[in-house]
Amino acid sequence: MCDLVARTGRLQQRYKDGSRLVAGCIPFRYLEEDGNSESGKVVQVLMISSSSGPGLLFPKGGWENDETVKEAAVREAVEEAGVRGILMDFLGDYEFKSKTHQDEFSPEGLCKAAMYALYVKEELETWPEQKTRTRTWLTVREAVENCRHAWMKEALVEGFCKWHKEKMGKITDED
């Protein structure tokens, strides 16, 4: 049984200029290749199954009025993917149109997602959405191939991969 509970509803949801504001992250870790040293590490990213169809996603969800955007990104990682870690840098804002989240404040379903890198330190045994989501560790190349949404692929390739190469000094399998 999970002691954590996922937030639901839209009462605390933030909107700006007709777009629902969303926060999310690209969780990552390093996997040693064949027991080699630092240089032998491969970057893996964590993706989750969608609750509304095929394909894999990164954790993301509504940014609420009682939290910062960083707190929202961390919360979504726990709720949807069951991971905790160190929230690293901002990767960028990504706009998309939601087919399932249209409401009076965003009738066209426009969303703007603030995405961050999250260095995973802990995988929880139980988490709020584990009954509706599975989590899968993938190489960056595998993640690009399996990513459900074009905007998430862009966040991965143009945001995460470029950030990782520049800030972390490591090369992903996409380079």
mmCIF file of C-alpha atoms in Angstrom:
data_model
loop_
_atom_site.group_PDB
_atom_site.id
_atom_site.type_symbol
_atom_site.label_atom_id
_atom_site.label_comp_id
_atom_site.label_asym_id
_atom_site.label_seq_id
_atom_site.Cartn_x
_atom_site.Cartn_y
_atom_site.Cartn_z
ATOM 1 C CA MET A 1 0.000 0.000 0.000
ATOM 2 C CA CYS A 2 1.241 3.476 -0.863
ATOM 3 C CA ASP A 3 1.118 6.241 1.751
ATOM 4 C CA LEU A 4 1.443 8.917 -0.936
ATOM 5 C CA VAL A 5 -1.655 10.151 -2.735
ATOM 6 C CA ALA A 6 -1.738 11.699 -6.206
ATOM 7 C CA ARG A 7 -3.321 15.110 -6.515
ATOM 8 C CA THR A 8 -6.391 15.236 -8.720
ATOM 9 C CA GLY A 9 -8.703 17.910 -10.068
ATOM 10 C CA ARG A 10 -8.219 21.346 -11.595
ATOM 11 C CA LEU A 11 -9.166 23.713 -8.744
ATOM 12 C CA GLN A 12 -5.543 24.673 -8.018
ATOM 13 C CA GLN A 13 -4.355 24.518 -11.644
ATOM 14 C CA ARG A 14 -2.287 27.394 -13.058
ATOM 15 C CA TYR A 15 -3.063 28.974 -16.447
ATOM 16 C CA LYS A 16 -1.375 31.734 -18.428
ATOM 17 C CA ASP A 17 -2.461 33.306 -21.712
ATOM 18 C CA GLY A 18 -4.955 30.511 -22.401
ATOM 19 C CA SER A 19 -2.491 27.690 -21.723
ATOM 20 C CA ARG A 20 -2.499 25.212 -18.868
ATOM 21 C CA LEU A 21 0.887 25.304 -17.129
ATOM 22 C CA VAL A 22 2.513 21.915 -16.718
ATOM 23 C CA ALA A 23 5.709 20.767 -14.991
ATOM 24 C CA GLY A 24 7.673 17.618 -15.663
ATOM 25 C CA CYS A 25 11.061 16.015 -15.774
ATOM 26 C CA ILE A 26 13.293 13.605 -17.595
ATOM 27 C CA PRO A 27 14.499 11.201 -14.902
ATOM 28 C CA PHE A 28 17.952 9.753 -15.595
ATOM 29 C CA ARG A 29 20.629 7.519 -14.132
ATOM 30 C CA TYR A 30 23.970 6.025 -15.118
ATOM 31 C CA LEU A 31 24.466 2.351 -15.806
ATOM 32 C CA GLU A 32 27.966 0.932 -15.877
ATOM 33 C CA GLU A 33 28.780 -0.905 -19.047
ATOM 34 C CA ASP A 34 30.600 -4.209 -18.442
ATOM 35 C CA GLY A 35 31.864 -3.011 -15.060
ATOM 36 C CA ASN A 36 34.087 -0.349 -16.642
ATOM 37 C CA SER A 37 35.093 2.883 -14.932
ATOM 38 C CA GLU A 38 33.464 6.327 -15.241
ATOM 39 C CA SER A 39 34.022 6.426 -18.987
ATOM 40 C CA GLY A 40 32.057 3.207 -19.388
ATOM 41 C CA LYS A 41 28.783 4.615 -18.045
ATOM 42 C CA VAL A 42 25.664 4.753 -20.183
ATOM 43 C CA VAL A 43 22.893 7.277 -19.594
ATOM 44 C CA GLN A 44 19.430 5.800 -19.163
ATOM 45 C CA VAL A 45 16.187 7.740 -18.923
ATOM 46 C CA LEU A 46 13.033 6.601 -17.181
ATOM 47 C CA MET A 47 9.781 6.577 -19.091
ATOM 48 C CA ILE A 48 6.307 5.607 -17.967
ATOM 49 C CA SER A 49 3.347 4.088 -19.712
ATOM 50 C CA SER A 50 0.482 6.351 -20.666
ATOM 51 C CA SER A 51 -2.807 5.914 -18.858
ATOM 52 C CA SER A 52 -4.657 6.835 -22.066
ATOM 53 C CA GLY A 53 -3.059 4.808 -24.834
ATOM 54 C CA PRO A 54 0.114 3.322 -26.311
ATOM 55 C CA GLY A 55 3.596 4.802 -26.146
ATOM 56 C CA LEU A 56 5.853 5.987 -23.367
ATOM 57 C CA LEU A 57 6.015 9.350 -21.617
ATOM 58 C CA PHE A 58 8.070 11.339 -19.152
ATOM 59 C CA PRO A 59 6.364 12.255 -15.869
ATOM 60 C CA LYS A 60 4.501 15.557 -16.106
ATOM 61 C CA GLY A 61 1.343 17.139 -14.851
ATOM 62 C CA GLY A 62 -0.407 20.301 -13.778
ATOM 63 C CA TRP A 63 1.509 22.994 -11.914
ATOM 64 C CA GLU A 64 -0.692 24.068 -9.022
ATOM 65 C CA ASN A 65 -1.097 27.403 -7.245
ATOM 66 C CA ASP A 66 0.345 26.235 -3.928
ATOM 67 C CA GLU A 67 3.709 25.068 -5.286
ATOM 68 C CA THR A 68 6.694 26.250 -7.301
ATOM 69 C CA VAL A 69 7.273 24.836 -10.766
ATOM 70 C CA LYS A 70 10.221 22.818 -9.391
ATOM 71 C CA GLU A 71 8.062 21.379 -6.611
ATOM 72 C CA ALA A 72 5.461 20.403 -9.210
ATOM 73 C CA ALA A 73 8.086 18.610 -11.355
ATOM 74 C CA VAL A 74 9.368 16.669 -8.339
ATOM 75 C CA ARG A 75 5.815 15.805 -7.244
ATOM 76 C CA GLU A 76 4.930 14.461 -10.689
ATOM 77 C CA ALA A 77 8.053 12.251 -10.695
ATOM 78 C CA VAL A 78 6.943 10.707 -7.397
ATOM 79 C CA GLU A 79 3.246 10.387 -8.302
ATOM 80 C CA GLU A 80 3.596 9.036 -11.828
ATOM 81 C CA ALA A 81 6.990 7.285 -11.881
ATOM 82 C CA GLY A 82 7.705 6.523 -8.234
ATOM 83 C CA VAL A 83 11.173 8.090 -8.225
ATOM 84 C CA ARG A 84 12.986 10.650 -6.112
ATOM 85 C CA GLY A 85 16.260 12.370 -6.789
ATOM 86 C CA ILE A 86 18.078 15.611 -7.374
ATOM 87 C CA LEU A 87 16.255 18.098 -9.564
ATOM 88 C CA MET A 88 18.918 19.487 -11.834
ATOM 89 C CA ASP A 89 18.615 22.197 -14.466
ATOM 90 C CA PHE A 90 15.682 23.580 -16.425
ATOM 91 C CA LEU A 91 15.648 22.065 -19.926
ATOM 92 C CA GLY A 92 13.123 24.369 -21.540
ATOM 93 C CA ASP A 93 9.462 25.182 -22.073
ATOM 94 C CA TYR A 94 7.577 22.981 -24.532
ATOM 95 C CA GLU A 95 4.148 23.755 -25.951
ATOM 96 C CA PHE A 96 1.631 21.108 -26.910
ATOM 97 C CA LYS A 97 -2.083 20.573 -27.343
ATOM 98 C CA SER A 98 -3.818 18.159 -25.000
ATOM 99 C CA LYS A 99 -6.631 16.092 -26.440
ATOM 100 C CA THR A 100 -7.896 15.103 -22.990
ATOM 101 C CA HIS A 101 -7.504 18.282 -20.910
ATOM 102 C CA GLN A 102 -9.687 20.962 -22.429
ATOM 103 C CA ASP A 103 -11.571 23.177 -19.973
ATOM 104 C CA GLU A 104 -13.055 26.651 -19.592
ATOM 105 C CA PHE A 105 -9.633 28.233 -19.019
ATOM 106 C CA SER A 106 -7.978 26.431 -21.935
ATOM 107 C CA PRO A 107 -10.800 25.443 -24.305
ATOM 108 C CA GLU A 108 -8.382 24.404 -27.038
ATOM 109 C CA GLY A 109 -6.305 22.276 -24.654
ATOM 110 C CA LEU A 110 -3.155 24.362 -25.044
ATOM 111 C CA CYS A 111 -0.407 23.500 -22.559
ATOM 112 C CA LYS A 112 3.048 24.819 -21.771
ATOM 113 C CA ALA A 113 5.370 22.356 -20.026
ATOM 114 C CA ALA A 114 8.430 23.397 -18.022
ATOM 115 C CA MET A 115 10.793 20.406 -18.172
ATOM 116 C CA TYR A 116 13.740 19.616 -15.885
ATOM 117 C CA ALA A 117 16.427 16.952 -15.608
ATOM 118 C CA LEU A 118 16.038 14.729 -12.530
ATOM 119 C CA TYR A 119 19.000 12.630 -11.382
ATOM 120 C CA VAL A 120 17.314 9.584 -9.825
ATOM 121 C CA LYS A 121 18.606 8.488 -6.423
ATOM 122 C CA GLU A 122 15.676 6.314 -5.283
ATOM 123 C CA GLU A 123 13.060 4.099 -6.907
ATOM 124 C CA LEU A 124 10.051 3.695 -4.629
ATOM 125 C CA GLU A 125 8.538 0.253 -4.159
ATOM 126 C CA THR A 126 5.073 1.779 -4.065
ATOM 127 C CA TRP A 127 3.844 5.043 -5.553
ATOM 128 C CA PRO A 128 0.460 6.681 -6.160
ATOM 129 C CA GLU A 129 -0.050 5.759 -9.829
ATOM 130 C CA GLN A 130 1.628 2.353 -9.911
ATOM 131 C CA LYS A 131 -1.651 0.582 -10.695
ATOM 132 C CA THR A 132 -2.084 2.565 -13.921
ATOM 133 C CA ARG A 133 1.552 3.070 -14.984
ATOM 134 C CA THR A 134 4.630 0.967 -15.528
ATOM 135 C CA ARG A 135 8.128 2.418 -15.569
ATOM 136 C CA THR A 136 10.870 1.464 -18.002
ATOM 137 C CA TRP A 137 14.556 2.419 -18.114
ATOM 138 C CA LEU A 138 15.778 3.046 -21.668
ATOM 139 C CA THR A 139 18.835 4.343 -23.449
ATOM 140 C CA VAL A 140 18.275 7.738 -25.020
ATOM 141 C CA ARG A 141 18.056 6.145 -28.473
ATOM 142 C CA GLU A 142 15.395 3.688 -27.253
ATOM 143 C CA ALA A 143 13.508 6.527 -25.579
ATOM 144 C CA VAL A 144 13.427 8.552 -28.812
ATOM 145 C CA GLU A 145 12.043 5.509 -30.658
ATOM 146 C CA ASN A 146 9.348 4.825 -28.039
ATOM 147 C CA CYS A 147 8.306 8.356 -27.069
ATOM 148 C CA ARG A 148 4.605 8.964 -27.667
ATOM 149 C CA HIS A 149 4.666 12.731 -28.188
ATOM 150 C CA ALA A 150 6.777 14.841 -30.552
ATOM 151 C CA TRP A 151 7.193 17.578 -27.923
ATOM 152 C CA MET A 152 8.659 15.060 -25.473
ATOM 153 C CA LYS A 153 11.107 13.825 -28.129
ATOM 154 C CA GLU A 154 12.138 17.444 -28.609
ATOM 155 C CA ALA A 155 12.588 17.881 -24.845
ATOM 156 C CA LEU A 156 14.748 14.749 -24.804
ATOM 157 C CA VAL A 157 16.927 15.498 -27.840
ATOM 158 C CA GLU A 158 17.076 19.298 -27.876
ATOM 159 C CA GLY A 159 16.759 19.807 -24.127
ATOM 160 C CA PHE A 160 18.161 16.879 -22.166
ATOM 161 C CA CYS A 161 20.842 15.590 -24.556
ATOM 162 C CA LYS A 162 22.314 19.019 -25.217
ATOM 163 C CA TRP A 163 22.176 19.912 -21.512
ATOM 164 C CA HIS A 164 23.749 16.611 -20.490
ATOM 165 C CA LYS A 165 26.625 16.905 -22.926
ATOM 166 C CA GLU A 166 27.313 20.510 -21.913
ATOM 167 C CA LYS A 167 26.748 20.391 -18.146
ATOM 168 C CA MET A 168 27.538 16.828 -17.202
ATOM 169 C CA GLY A 169 30.441 16.353 -19.598
ATOM 170 C CA LYS A 170 29.167 12.984 -20.733
ATOM 171 C CA ILE A 171 28.036 11.808 -24.093
ATOM 172 C CA THR A 172 24.736 10.008 -24.436
ATOM 173 C CA ASP A 173 24.157 7.257 -26.968
ATOM 174 C CA GLU A 174 22.484 9.864 -29.222
ATOM 175 C CA ASP A 175 25.724 11.759 -29.895
#
